[in-house]
mmCIF file of C-alpha atoms in Angstrom:
data_model
loop_
_atom_site.group_PDB
_atom_site.id
_atom_site.type_symbol
_atom_site.label_atom_id
_atom_site.label_comp_id
_atom_site.label_asym_id
_atom_site.label_seq_id
_atom_site.Cartn_x
_atom_site.Cartn_y
_atom_site.Cartn_z
ATOM 1 C CA MET A 1 -139.530 32.903 -43.856
ATOM 2 C CA SER A 2 -143.694 33.786 -44.145
ATOM 3 C CA LEU A 3 -146.574 35.012 -41.929
ATOM 4 C CA THR A 4 -150.388 34.666 -42.563
ATOM 5 C CA VAL A 5 -153.189 35.611 -40.188
ATOM 6 C CA GLU A 6 -156.229 34.684 -39.909
ATOM 7 C CA LYS A 7 -158.921 36.821 -37.778
ATOM 8 C CA LEU A 8 -161.153 33.931 -35.639
ATOM 9 C CA GLU A 9 -164.331 34.995 -33.652
ATOM 10 C CA ASN A 10 -163.911 36.745 -30.126
ATOM 11 C CA LYS A 11 -161.238 38.979 -30.623
ATOM 12 C CA LYS A 12 -158.238 35.503 -31.617
ATOM 13 C CA ALA A 13 -156.650 35.332 -34.490
ATOM 14 C CA LYS A 14 -154.820 32.233 -36.070
ATOM 15 C CA LEU A 15 -150.884 32.912 -37.524
ATOM 16 C CA THR A 16 -149.829 30.578 -40.012
ATOM 17 C CA ILE A 17 -145.758 30.673 -40.159
ATOM 18 C CA GLU A 18 -143.986 28.977 -42.686
ATOM 19 C CA VAL A 19 -140.055 28.312 -42.267
ATOM 20 C CA SER A 20 -137.819 27.255 -45.940
ATOM 21 C CA ALA A 21 -136.968 23.887 -46.308
ATOM 22 C CA GLU A 22 -133.204 24.951 -46.291
ATOM 23 C CA GLU A 23 -133.848 27.102 -42.791
ATOM 24 C CA PHE A 24 -135.616 23.493 -41.564
ATOM 25 C CA ASP A 25 -132.991 21.329 -42.900
ATOM 26 C CA ALA A 26 -130.458 23.801 -40.585
ATOM 27 C CA ALA A 27 -132.529 23.278 -37.450
ATOM 28 C CA LEU A 28 -132.092 19.800 -37.719
ATOM 29 C CA ASP A 29 -128.427 19.650 -38.703
ATOM 30 C CA LYS A 30 -128.259 21.769 -35.462
ATOM 31 C CA ALA A 31 -130.323 19.475 -33.060
ATOM 32 C CA PHE A 32 -128.197 16.931 -34.590
ATOM 33 C CA GLN A 33 -125.017 18.822 -33.404
ATOM 34 C CA LYS A 34 -126.504 19.125 -30.151
ATOM 35 C CA ASN A 35 -127.681 15.219 -29.532
ATOM 36 C CA LYS A 36 -124.676 13.376 -31.659
ATOM 37 C CA GLY A 37 -122.773 12.589 -28.459
ATOM 38 C CA ARG A 38 -125.767 10.549 -26.739
ATOM 39 C CA ILE A 39 -127.065 8.449 -29.558
ATOM 40 C CA SER A 40 -125.720 4.876 -29.634
ATOM 41 C CA VAL A 41 -125.104 3.414 -32.802
ATOM 42 C CA PRO A 42 -123.033 -0.499 -33.254
ATOM 43 C CA GLY A 43 -119.842 0.084 -34.700
ATOM 44 C CA PHE A 44 -119.295 3.718 -34.048
ATOM 45 C CA ARG A 45 -118.243 5.266 -30.682
ATOM 46 C CA LYS A 46 -120.371 8.163 -29.322
ATOM 47 C CA GLY A 47 -120.643 11.391 -31.501
ATOM 48 C CA LYS A 48 -118.703 9.696 -34.743
ATOM 49 C CA VAL A 49 -122.378 7.843 -35.697
ATOM 50 C CA PRO A 50 -122.846 9.670 -39.655
ATOM 51 C CA ARG A 51 -126.513 12.107 -39.239
ATOM 52 C CA GLN A 52 -127.593 10.118 -42.164
ATOM 53 C CA LEU A 53 -126.630 6.805 -40.496
ATOM 54 C CA ILE A 54 -128.585 8.180 -37.005
ATOM 55 C CA GLU A 55 -132.049 9.120 -39.111
ATOM 56 C CA LYS A 56 -131.967 5.940 -41.164
ATOM 57 C CA THR A 57 -131.492 4.053 -38.019
ATOM 58 C CA TYR A 58 -133.810 5.153 -35.893
ATOM 59 C CA GLY A 59 -136.094 7.006 -38.269
ATOM 60 C CA PRO A 60 -135.809 10.467 -39.757
ATOM 61 C CA SER A 61 -137.778 12.076 -37.351
ATOM 62 C CA ILE A 62 -134.851 11.800 -34.511
ATOM 63 C CA PHE A 63 -133.705 15.236 -34.979
ATOM 64 C CA TYR A 64 -137.906 16.660 -35.161
ATOM 65 C CA GLU A 65 -138.833 18.236 -31.890
ATOM 66 C CA ASP A 66 -135.609 19.680 -31.245
ATOM 67 C CA ALA A 67 -135.461 20.927 -34.816
ATOM 68 C CA ALA A 68 -138.851 22.336 -34.186
ATOM 69 C CA ASP A 69 -138.387 23.879 -30.717
ATOM 70 C CA GLU A 70 -135.531 26.075 -32.412
ATOM 71 C CA LEU A 71 -137.482 27.280 -35.330
ATOM 72 C CA ILE A 72 -140.815 28.309 -33.197
ATOM 73 C CA GLN A 73 -138.890 29.793 -30.769
ATOM 74 C CA THR A 74 -136.476 32.174 -33.283
ATOM 75 C CA SER A 75 -139.488 32.529 -36.378
ATOM 76 C CA TYR A 76 -142.398 33.185 -33.943
ATOM 77 C CA ALA A 77 -140.376 36.420 -32.497
ATOM 78 C CA LYS A 78 -139.211 37.548 -35.427
ATOM 79 C CA GLU A 79 -142.859 37.072 -37.063
ATOM 80 C CA LEU A 80 -144.340 39.165 -34.736
ATOM 81 C CA ASP A 81 -142.329 42.180 -35.092
ATOM 82 C CA ASN A 82 -143.893 41.906 -38.799
ATOM 83 C CA CYS A 83 -147.465 41.390 -37.438
ATOM 84 C CA ASP A 84 -149.935 44.668 -37.746
ATOM 85 C CA GLU A 85 -151.811 42.429 -35.092
ATOM 86 C CA GLU A 86 -151.472 43.698 -30.902
ATOM 87 C CA ILE A 87 -151.448 40.330 -29.205
ATOM 88 C CA VAL A 88 -151.689 39.700 -25.927
ATOM 89 C CA SER A 89 -151.582 36.105 -24.891
ATOM 90 C CA GLN A 90 -148.480 33.364 -25.325
ATOM 91 C CA PRO A 91 -149.083 31.506 -28.310
ATOM 92 C CA LYS A 92 -151.347 28.061 -28.376
ATOM 93 C CA ILE A 93 -148.873 26.256 -31.084
ATOM 94 C CA GLU A 94 -149.841 23.336 -33.521
ATOM 95 C CA VAL A 95 -147.065 22.002 -36.248
ATOM 96 C CA VAL A 96 -148.576 21.538 -39.463
ATOM 97 C CA GLN A 97 -146.518 19.870 -41.595
ATOM 98 C CA ILE A 98 -142.550 18.624 -40.632
ATOM 99 C CA GLU A 99 -140.985 16.765 -43.339
ATOM 100 C CA LYS A 100 -137.589 17.037 -44.098
ATOM 101 C CA GLY A 101 -137.046 18.289 -47.491
ATOM 102 C CA LYS A 102 -139.740 20.190 -46.989
ATOM 103 C CA PRO A 103 -140.606 23.620 -45.687
ATOM 104 C CA PHE A 104 -141.426 23.878 -41.754
ATOM 105 C CA ILE A 105 -145.087 24.958 -40.975
ATOM 106 C CA TYR A 106 -146.629 25.831 -37.780
ATOM 107 C CA THR A 107 -149.808 27.860 -36.832
ATOM 108 C CA ALA A 108 -150.365 30.129 -33.558
ATOM 109 C CA GLU A 109 -153.660 30.844 -31.801
ATOM 110 C CA VAL A 110 -153.145 34.071 -29.982
ATOM 111 C CA ALA A 111 -155.405 36.631 -28.098
ATOM 112 C CA LEU A 112 -155.626 40.060 -29.725
ATOM 113 C CA LYS A 113 -156.136 42.995 -27.474
ATOM 114 C CA PRO A 114 -159.834 43.778 -27.355
ATOM 115 C CA ASP A 115 -161.514 46.805 -28.323
ATOM 116 C CA VAL A 116 -162.751 49.747 -25.662
ATOM 117 C CA THR A 117 -165.692 51.734 -25.440
ATOM 118 C CA LEU A 118 -164.421 54.729 -23.567
ATOM 119 C CA GLY A 119 -166.588 56.136 -21.184
ATOM 120 C CA LYS A 120 -166.270 59.696 -19.625
ATOM 121 C CA TYR A 121 -163.048 60.417 -18.737
ATOM 122 C CA LYS A 122 -163.116 64.303 -18.311
ATOM 123 C CA GLY A 123 -164.611 66.457 -16.102
ATOM 124 C CA LEU A 124 -165.179 63.302 -13.071
ATOM 125 C CA LYS A 125 -165.642 63.937 -9.405
ATOM 126 C CA VAL A 126 -163.405 62.180 -7.288
ATOM 127 C CA GLU A 127 -163.036 62.434 -2.922
ATOM 128 C CA HIS A 128 -160.066 62.342 -1.738
ATOM 129 C CA ALA A 129 -158.335 62.376 1.436
ATOM 130 C CA SER A 130 -157.357 66.206 2.864
ATOM 131 C CA GLU A 131 -153.763 67.511 2.074
ATOM 132 C CA GLU A 132 -153.735 69.200 5.362
ATOM 133 C CA VAL A 133 -150.950 68.807 7.698
ATOM 134 C CA THR A 134 -152.199 68.843 11.212
ATOM 135 C CA GLU A 135 -150.551 68.736 14.516
ATOM 136 C CA GLU A 136 -151.582 65.293 15.043
ATOM 137 C CA ASP A 137 -150.003 64.010 11.971
ATOM 138 C CA ILE A 138 -146.218 65.958 13.027
ATOM 139 C CA ASN A 139 -146.979 64.580 16.716
ATOM 140 C CA THR A 140 -147.339 61.106 15.241
ATOM 141 C CA GLU A 141 -144.297 61.019 13.143
ATOM 142 C CA LEU A 142 -142.257 62.312 15.868
ATOM 143 C CA GLU A 143 -143.507 59.485 18.470
ATOM 144 C CA ARG A 144 -142.458 56.750 15.859
ATOM 145 C CA ILE A 145 -138.925 58.678 15.573
ATOM 146 C CA GLN A 146 -139.112 58.838 19.175
ATOM 147 C CA GLN A 147 -139.524 54.694 19.431
ATOM 148 C CA GLN A 148 -137.141 54.824 17.041
ATOM 149 C CA ASN A 149 -134.497 56.420 19.391
ATOM 150 C CA GLY A 150 -135.343 54.770 22.011
ATOM 151 C CA ARG A 151 -133.002 52.160 24.227
ATOM 152 C CA GLN A 152 -133.486 49.093 25.691
ATOM 153 C CA ILE A 153 -132.779 48.856 29.030
ATOM 154 C CA GLU A 154 -132.522 45.288 31.487
ATOM 155 C CA VAL A 155 -135.974 44.858 33.527
ATOM 156 C CA THR A 156 -135.257 42.756 37.006
ATOM 157 C CA ASP A 157 -137.928 43.711 39.266
ATOM 158 C CA ARG A 158 -141.480 43.302 37.566
ATOM 159 C CA ALA A 159 -142.770 40.711 35.445
ATOM 160 C CA VAL A 160 -143.692 41.062 31.188
ATOM 161 C CA LYS A 161 -146.156 44.411 30.376
ATOM 162 C CA GLN A 162 -147.339 44.975 26.924
ATOM 163 C CA ASP A 163 -144.200 46.503 24.496
ATOM 164 C CA ASP A 164 -141.787 44.968 26.404
ATOM 165 C CA THR A 165 -138.690 42.504 24.757
ATOM 166 C CA VAL A 166 -138.263 39.048 26.334
ATOM 167 C CA LEU A 167 -135.835 36.777 25.165
ATOM 168 C CA ILE A 168 -137.215 32.972 25.697
ATOM 169 C CA ASP A 169 -136.878 29.310 25.104
ATOM 170 C CA TYR A 170 -139.442 27.559 23.713
ATOM 171 C CA GLU A 171 -140.918 24.054 22.354
ATOM 172 C CA GLY A 172 -144.064 23.246 20.434
ATOM 173 C CA SER A 173 -146.076 20.197 20.499
ATOM 174 C CA ILE A 174 -149.458 18.837 19.133
ATOM 175 C CA ASP A 175 -150.710 16.229 21.623
ATOM 176 C CA GLY A 176 -147.746 15.634 23.101
ATOM 177 C CA VAL A 177 -145.317 15.056 19.952
ATOM 178 C CA PRO A 178 -143.240 18.688 18.964
ATOM 179 C CA PHE A 179 -143.427 19.278 15.624
ATOM 180 C CA GLU A 180 -140.744 20.891 12.781
ATOM 181 C CA GLY A 181 -140.142 24.223 13.396
ATOM 182 C CA GLY A 182 -141.549 24.914 16.586
ATOM 183 C CA LYS A 183 -138.424 24.558 18.844
ATOM 184 C CA GLY A 184 -136.119 27.854 19.680
ATOM 185 C CA SER A 185 -133.977 28.929 22.285
ATOM 186 C CA ASP A 186 -132.786 32.736 22.682
ATOM 187 C CA TYR A 187 -135.420 33.846 20.959
ATOM 188 C CA SER A 188 -136.168 37.970 21.280
ATOM 189 C CA LEU A 189 -140.133 38.568 21.236
ATOM 190 C CA LYS A 190 -141.576 41.848 21.168
ATOM 191 C CA ILE A 191 -145.007 41.594 23.389
ATOM 192 C CA GLY A 192 -147.683 43.605 21.455
ATOM 193 C CA SER A 193 -145.893 42.768 17.820
ATOM 194 C CA HIS A 194 -148.083 40.050 17.183
ATOM 195 C CA THR A 195 -144.924 38.236 15.722
ATOM 196 C CA PHE A 196 -146.566 34.876 17.087
ATOM 197 C CA ILE A 197 -149.429 32.926 16.513
ATOM 198 C CA ASP A 198 -153.109 33.598 18.313
ATOM 199 C CA THR A 199 -152.636 34.688 22.280
ATOM 200 C CA PHE A 200 -149.110 33.516 22.369
ATOM 201 C CA GLU A 201 -147.424 37.075 23.642
ATOM 202 C CA ASP A 202 -150.757 37.796 25.505
ATOM 203 C CA GLN A 203 -150.227 34.567 27.893
ATOM 204 C CA LEU A 204 -146.760 36.104 28.688
ATOM 205 C CA ILE A 205 -147.933 39.154 29.984
ATOM 206 C CA GLY A 206 -147.305 39.172 34.267
ATOM 207 C CA LYS A 207 -144.812 36.653 33.764
ATOM 208 C CA ASN A 208 -140.949 36.865 35.386
ATOM 209 C CA ILE A 209 -137.751 35.930 34.776
ATOM 210 C CA GLY A 210 -136.605 32.122 35.478
ATOM 211 C CA ASP A 211 -140.778 31.706 34.813
ATOM 212 C CA ASP A 212 -141.619 28.289 32.696
ATOM 213 C CA VAL A 213 -144.519 28.896 31.197
ATOM 214 C CA ASP A 214 -147.450 26.899 29.794
ATOM 215 C CA VAL A 215 -149.005 28.209 26.459
ATOM 216 C CA ASN A 216 -151.852 27.297 24.454
ATOM 217 C CA VAL A 217 -152.623 28.558 21.263
ATOM 218 C CA THR A 218 -154.691 27.796 17.532
ATOM 219 C CA PHE A 219 -153.373 27.158 14.399
ATOM 220 C CA PRO A 220 -154.967 29.622 12.212
ATOM 221 C CA ALA A 221 -157.174 27.529 9.977
ATOM 222 C CA ASP A 222 -155.064 29.178 6.754
ATOM 223 C CA TYR A 223 -151.147 28.499 8.227
ATOM 224 C CA HIS A 224 -149.021 27.925 5.773
ATOM 225 C CA ALA A 225 -148.374 24.822 6.844
ATOM 226 C CA GLU A 226 -150.731 21.927 5.969
ATOM 227 C CA GLU A 227 -150.030 20.142 8.698
ATOM 228 C CA LEU A 228 -150.871 22.467 11.396
ATOM 229 C CA LYS A 229 -154.131 23.971 9.945
ATOM 230 C CA GLY A 230 -156.295 24.507 13.137
ATOM 231 C CA LYS A 231 -154.505 22.266 15.254
ATOM 232 C CA PRO A 232 -154.490 23.456 19.148
ATOM 233 C CA ALA A 233 -150.542 23.189 20.774
ATOM 234 C CA LEU A 234 -148.748 23.428 23.361
ATOM 235 C CA PHE A 235 -145.785 25.592 23.908
ATOM 236 C CA LYS A 236 -143.188 25.439 27.005
ATOM 237 C CA VAL A 237 -141.793 28.681 26.927
ATOM 238 C CA LYS A 238 -138.898 29.722 29.635
ATOM 239 C CA VAL A 239 -138.725 33.684 30.318
ATOM 240 C CA LYS A 240 -135.410 34.225 30.432
ATOM 241 C CA GLU A 241 -134.761 38.050 30.360
ATOM 242 C CA ILE A 242 -137.255 41.226 29.927
ATOM 243 C CA LYS A 243 -136.176 44.831 28.823
ATOM 244 C CA ALA A 244 -137.895 47.855 28.637
ATOM 245 C CA THR A 245 -137.607 50.361 25.874
ATOM 246 C CA GLU A 246 -136.832 53.599 27.455
ATOM 247 C CA LEU A 247 -137.862 56.869 25.181
ATOM 248 C CA PRO A 248 -136.172 59.972 24.831
ATOM 249 C CA GLU A 249 -137.813 63.842 26.129
ATOM 250 C CA ILE A 250 -139.375 65.274 23.196
ATOM 251 C CA ASP A 251 -137.509 68.384 23.504
ATOM 252 C CA ASP A 252 -135.006 70.377 22.084
ATOM 253 C CA GLU A 253 -131.760 67.781 22.642
ATOM 254 C CA PHE A 254 -133.991 65.228 20.744
ATOM 255 C CA ALA A 255 -134.352 67.394 18.213
ATOM 256 C CA SER A 256 -130.526 68.068 17.691
ATOM 257 C CA ASP A 257 -129.728 64.427 18.369
ATOM 258 C CA VAL A 258 -132.084 62.897 15.599
ATOM 259 C CA SER A 259 -131.572 66.111 13.039
ATOM 260 C CA GLU A 260 -129.800 68.812 11.878
ATOM 261 C CA PHE A 261 -131.987 71.556 13.075
ATOM 262 C CA ASP A 262 -131.109 72.777 17.146
ATOM 263 C CA THR A 263 -134.658 73.021 18.072
ATOM 264 C CA LEU A 264 -137.239 71.337 18.440
ATOM 265 C CA GLU A 265 -139.409 74.261 16.802
ATOM 266 C CA GLU A 266 -137.303 74.010 13.771
ATOM 267 C CA TYR A 267 -137.586 70.174 13.400
ATOM 268 C CA LYS A 268 -141.215 70.648 13.882
ATOM 269 C CA LYS A 269 -141.747 72.861 10.947
ATOM 270 C CA ASP A 270 -139.417 70.919 8.384
ATOM 271 C CA LEU A 271 -141.203 68.120 9.395
ATOM 272 C CA LYS A 272 -144.674 69.623 8.660
ATOM 273 C CA GLU A 273 -143.028 70.372 5.196
ATOM 274 C CA LYS A 274 -141.901 66.692 4.763
ATOM 275 C CA ILE A 275 -145.522 64.903 6.006
ATOM 276 C CA ALA A 276 -146.977 67.675 3.286
ATOM 277 C CA GLU A 277 -144.919 66.497 0.372
ATOM 278 C CA ARG A 278 -146.076 63.333 1.001
ATOM 279 C CA LYS A 279 -149.403 64.048 1.762
ATOM 280 C CA LYS A 280 -149.807 65.662 -1.634
ATOM 281 C CA ALA A 281 -148.136 62.586 -3.784
ATOM 282 C CA ALA A 282 -150.319 60.454 -1.540
ATOM 283 C CA VAL A 283 -153.903 62.732 -2.687
ATOM 284 C CA LYS A 284 -152.384 62.738 -6.005
ATOM 285 C CA ARG A 285 -152.468 58.642 -6.124
ATOM 286 C CA GLU A 286 -155.302 58.546 -4.879
ATOM 287 C CA ILE A 287 -157.299 60.948 -6.860
ATOM 288 C CA GLU A 288 -155.551 59.224 -10.531
ATOM 289 C CA ASP A 289 -156.501 55.572 -8.846
ATOM 290 C CA LYS A 290 -159.953 57.013 -8.355
ATOM 291 C CA ALA A 291 -160.645 58.575 -11.366
ATOM 292 C CA ILE A 292 -159.393 55.595 -13.328
ATOM 293 C CA GLU A 293 -161.611 52.884 -11.437
ATOM 294 C CA GLN A 294 -164.635 55.582 -12.578
ATOM 295 C CA ILE A 295 -163.347 55.455 -16.335
ATOM 296 C CA ILE A 296 -162.815 51.742 -16.198
ATOM 297 C CA ALA A 297 -166.902 51.206 -14.711
ATOM 298 C CA ASP A 298 -168.092 53.737 -17.633
ATOM 299 C CA SER A 299 -165.719 52.116 -20.313
ATOM 300 C CA LYS A 300 -167.013 48.798 -22.510
ATOM 301 C CA MET A 301 -164.009 46.140 -22.368
ATOM 302 C CA ASP A 302 -164.430 42.177 -23.264
ATOM 303 C CA ILE A 303 -161.019 41.135 -21.644
ATOM 304 C CA PRO A 304 -159.777 37.597 -23.413
ATOM 305 C CA GLU A 305 -158.682 35.380 -20.381
ATOM 306 C CA GLU A 306 -155.336 34.675 -22.376
ATOM 307 C CA MET A 307 -154.827 37.947 -21.417
ATOM 308 C CA ILE A 308 -155.274 37.633 -18.011
ATOM 309 C CA ASP A 309 -153.371 34.560 -17.819
ATOM 310 C CA GLU A 310 -150.146 36.508 -19.297
ATOM 311 C CA GLN A 311 -150.399 39.590 -17.188
ATOM 312 C CA CYS A 312 -150.547 36.969 -13.969
ATOM 313 C CA ARG A 313 -147.252 35.297 -15.341
ATOM 314 C CA ILE A 314 -145.503 38.541 -15.542
ATOM 315 C CA MET A 315 -146.223 39.905 -12.138
ATOM 316 C CA THR A 316 -145.455 36.027 -10.799
ATOM 317 C CA ASP A 317 -142.272 36.909 -12.778
ATOM 318 C CA ASP A 318 -141.561 39.886 -11.117
ATOM 319 C CA PHE A 319 -142.499 38.203 -7.792
ATOM 320 C CA ALA A 320 -139.746 35.930 -8.126
ATOM 321 C CA ARG A 321 -137.206 38.252 -9.412
ATOM 322 C CA ARG A 322 -138.058 40.808 -6.268
ATOM 323 C CA LEU A 323 -137.784 37.696 -4.112
ATOM 324 C CA GLN A 324 -134.121 37.319 -5.541
ATOM 325 C CA ALA A 325 -132.965 40.531 -5.319
ATOM 326 C CA GLN A 326 -133.834 39.806 -1.877
ATOM 327 C CA GLY A 327 -131.667 36.720 -1.600
ATOM 328 C CA LEU A 328 -134.719 34.768 -1.625
ATOM 329 C CA ASP A 329 -136.052 31.560 -3.938
ATOM 330 C CA ILE A 330 -139.397 31.454 -5.082
ATOM 331 C CA ASN A 331 -139.446 27.533 -4.775
ATOM 332 C CA SER A 332 -138.383 28.039 -1.046
ATOM 333 C CA TYR A 333 -141.117 30.908 -0.513
ATOM 334 C CA LEU A 334 -143.293 28.387 -1.864
ATOM 335 C CA LYS A 335 -142.592 25.507 0.403
ATOM 336 C CA TYR A 336 -142.699 27.794 3.045
ATOM 337 C CA THR A 337 -146.158 29.336 2.510
ATOM 338 C CA GLY A 338 -147.300 26.522 1.371
ATOM 339 C CA ALA A 339 -148.925 27.468 -2.089
ATOM 340 C CA THR A 340 -148.068 27.084 -5.479
ATOM 341 C CA VAL A 341 -147.140 28.723 -8.497
ATOM 342 C CA ASP A 342 -150.785 28.414 -10.184
ATOM 343 C CA LYS A 343 -152.367 29.442 -6.756
ATOM 344 C CA LEU A 344 -150.477 32.374 -6.608
ATOM 345 C CA LYS A 345 -151.002 33.138 -10.147
ATOM 346 C CA GLU A 346 -154.680 33.045 -9.178
ATOM 347 C CA GLU A 347 -154.393 35.256 -6.322
ATOM 348 C CA MET A 348 -152.787 37.787 -8.345
ATOM 349 C CA ARG A 349 -155.544 37.238 -11.023
ATOM 350 C CA PRO A 350 -157.903 40.523 -9.546
ATOM 351 C CA GLN A 351 -155.115 42.516 -9.283
ATOM 352 C CA ALA A 352 -154.253 41.389 -13.009
ATOM 353 C CA LEU A 353 -157.044 41.889 -14.418
ATOM 354 C CA THR A 354 -156.946 45.627 -12.860
ATOM 355 C CA ARG A 355 -153.760 46.481 -14.477
ATOM 356 C CA ILE A 356 -155.523 45.544 -18.050
ATOM 357 C CA GLN A 357 -158.427 47.616 -17.570
ATOM 358 C CA SER A 358 -156.316 50.321 -16.354
ATOM 359 C CA ARG A 359 -154.048 50.136 -19.107
ATOM 360 C CA LEU A 360 -156.352 50.110 -21.743
ATOM 361 C CA VAL A 361 -158.837 52.408 -20.867
ATOM 362 C CA LEU A 362 -155.119 54.523 -20.539
ATOM 363 C CA GLU A 363 -154.467 53.903 -24.081
ATOM 364 C CA ALA A 364 -157.557 55.278 -25.090
ATOM 365 C CA VAL A 365 -157.480 58.130 -23.256
ATOM 366 C CA VAL A 366 -154.187 58.435 -25.353
ATOM 367 C CA LYS A 367 -155.914 58.026 -28.658
ATOM 368 C CA ALA A 368 -158.536 59.486 -28.205
ATOM 369 C CA GLU A 369 -157.210 63.408 -26.978
ATOM 370 C CA ASN A 370 -154.265 62.217 -29.783
ATOM 371 C CA ILE A 371 -151.862 62.448 -26.730
ATOM 372 C CA GLU A 372 -148.316 61.948 -27.639
ATOM 373 C CA ALA A 373 -145.017 61.824 -26.088
ATOM 374 C CA THR A 374 -141.564 63.929 -26.996
ATOM 375 C CA GLU A 375 -138.355 63.515 -27.574
ATOM 376 C CA ASP A 376 -138.150 65.847 -24.440
ATOM 377 C CA ASP A 377 -140.063 63.054 -22.521
ATOM 378 C CA PHE A 378 -137.899 60.890 -23.634
ATOM 379 C CA ASN A 379 -134.827 62.507 -22.802
ATOM 380 C CA LYS A 380 -135.955 63.581 -19.457
ATOM 381 C CA SER A 381 -136.924 59.358 -18.625
ATOM 382 C CA VAL A 382 -133.359 58.297 -19.708
ATOM 383 C CA ASP A 383 -131.762 61.014 -17.385
ATOM 384 C CA GLU A 384 -133.996 59.622 -14.652
ATOM 385 C CA MET A 385 -133.176 55.861 -15.687
ATOM 386 C CA VAL A 386 -129.252 57.044 -15.529
ATOM 387 C CA ALA A 387 -129.228 58.723 -12.184
ATOM 388 C CA ALA A 388 -131.705 55.374 -10.626
ATOM 389 C CA TYR A 389 -129.154 52.978 -12.531
ATOM 390 C CA GLN A 390 -126.072 55.171 -12.089
ATOM 391 C CA MET A 391 -125.156 54.279 -15.494
ATOM 392 C CA GLU A 392 -122.948 56.449 -18.228
ATOM 393 C CA LYS A 393 -126.258 58.094 -19.734
ATOM 394 C CA GLU A 394 -124.197 57.491 -23.351
ATOM 395 C CA LYS A 395 -124.288 53.534 -22.260
ATOM 396 C CA LEU A 396 -127.845 53.406 -21.309
ATOM 397 C CA VAL A 397 -128.538 54.830 -24.514
ATOM 398 C CA GLU A 398 -126.992 52.119 -26.666
ATOM 399 C CA LEU A 399 -129.102 49.582 -24.740
ATOM 400 C CA ILE A 400 -132.407 51.332 -25.917
ATOM 401 C CA ASP A 401 -133.111 50.137 -29.648
ATOM 402 C CA GLU A 402 -135.731 51.140 -31.544
ATOM 403 C CA LYS A 403 -138.502 48.318 -30.207
ATOM 404 C CA GLU A 404 -137.043 49.661 -26.990
ATOM 405 C CA LYS A 405 -137.693 53.585 -27.004
ATOM 406 C CA LYS A 406 -141.102 52.928 -29.233
ATOM 407 C CA ARG A 407 -142.211 50.977 -26.080
ATOM 408 C CA MET A 408 -141.111 53.500 -23.765
ATOM 409 C CA MET A 409 -142.827 56.343 -26.222
ATOM 410 C CA LYS A 410 -146.069 54.606 -25.644
ATOM 411 C CA ASP A 411 -145.567 54.264 -21.727
ATOM 412 C CA LEU A 412 -144.931 58.077 -21.728
ATOM 413 C CA ALA A 413 -147.671 59.122 -23.453
ATOM 414 C CA VAL A 414 -150.002 56.807 -20.991
ATOM 415 C CA GLU A 415 -148.123 58.703 -17.991
ATOM 416 C CA LYS A 416 -149.143 61.780 -20.031
ATOM 417 C CA ALA A 417 -153.162 60.454 -20.174
ATOM 418 C CA VAL A 418 -152.547 60.820 -16.161
ATOM 419 C CA GLU A 419 -152.038 63.911 -15.949
ATOM 420 C CA PHE A 420 -154.463 65.051 -18.484
ATOM 421 C CA ILE A 421 -157.166 63.164 -16.829
ATOM 422 C CA VAL A 422 -155.862 64.355 -13.113
ATOM 423 C CA ALA A 423 -155.907 67.867 -14.333
ATOM 424 C CA ASN A 424 -159.543 67.688 -15.285
ATOM 425 C CA VAL A 425 -160.933 66.408 -12.152
ATOM 426 C CA LYS A 426 -163.571 68.070 -10.347
#
């Protein structure tokens, strides 16, 4: 196997990969073994036809496609490890030579990592929020916890008010025709939550238990269901139950119920410390983001479209994995939202570009400042992974090969570059 690299214009390259005739023949035999059970030749049972007879009957190229796919998958990954260029896109493959008894040759056109002319990255001036914890911050947090600990009480002597929770039956129609997903029974709806579209919830205010209500709404122009976008609809709603939230008094008893503290003052002191930690972390992130934005704006780099496409693909795959972790399926999500994979990628494009630009300027800072990750940095990162994944350290280390360790060390150096930038912010 051999690799030749030809540099092209606009930070592109053409990789020519040659696989030996022997390896190509082995791939052909593997393709034959995979497909022989599906190929018919008169006089032979399926799966019993010799490879030579199949090739004579159907032509020698019958197994070329499967063999080529197999070789490209294995050889491209191997040769990528031997390539000195930093490739940032999926390859555009073109088969140059495919013939029995000869080497298999193909080319892969790729985008290369762009050059970066680094702008100012030291002594940046960044405006950011205050880390001070105010009495208002503490009271807001107390009210949030108060809401979490409220209890629902049934209301029978008044009409629906804002922030009540109502139990309803409903059925929606457009021009008198019910539509899919427009019907529900015993649905619990909090008034003011904006769970339903338009002014649906507002029109229930002032209604009493047992009332039948005509609710007129208009679906948003960007609604996920194409057939409902922008259309007026009528919902027949029956109010079956009203519940209000009874909030506990914020006092010493409340503090002892929701925390480990006996008095409200002690609890407020603890809340202040926790809010201070959150604010400090939030301000740090804000400084990082704004500083990197400034560096990007002051730097020059020409990002290949193929690199953005690849980042969008990675982000889409990550999104699909997160959905799966929540028990959801990407195809079901797309169907429900009326989106497509291409639309999803397009929506992610601005964020993808920012991620690429951020990484490139941070790598440039690593290079400019000769920042390196140490073994201590690596070991600390491994310890954090052990804690996060609840694994034995020895087993985790076994999973980290040299290639993965190199990637981790590079990421750790980038993290140190962020710390360097923040430390030098004015």
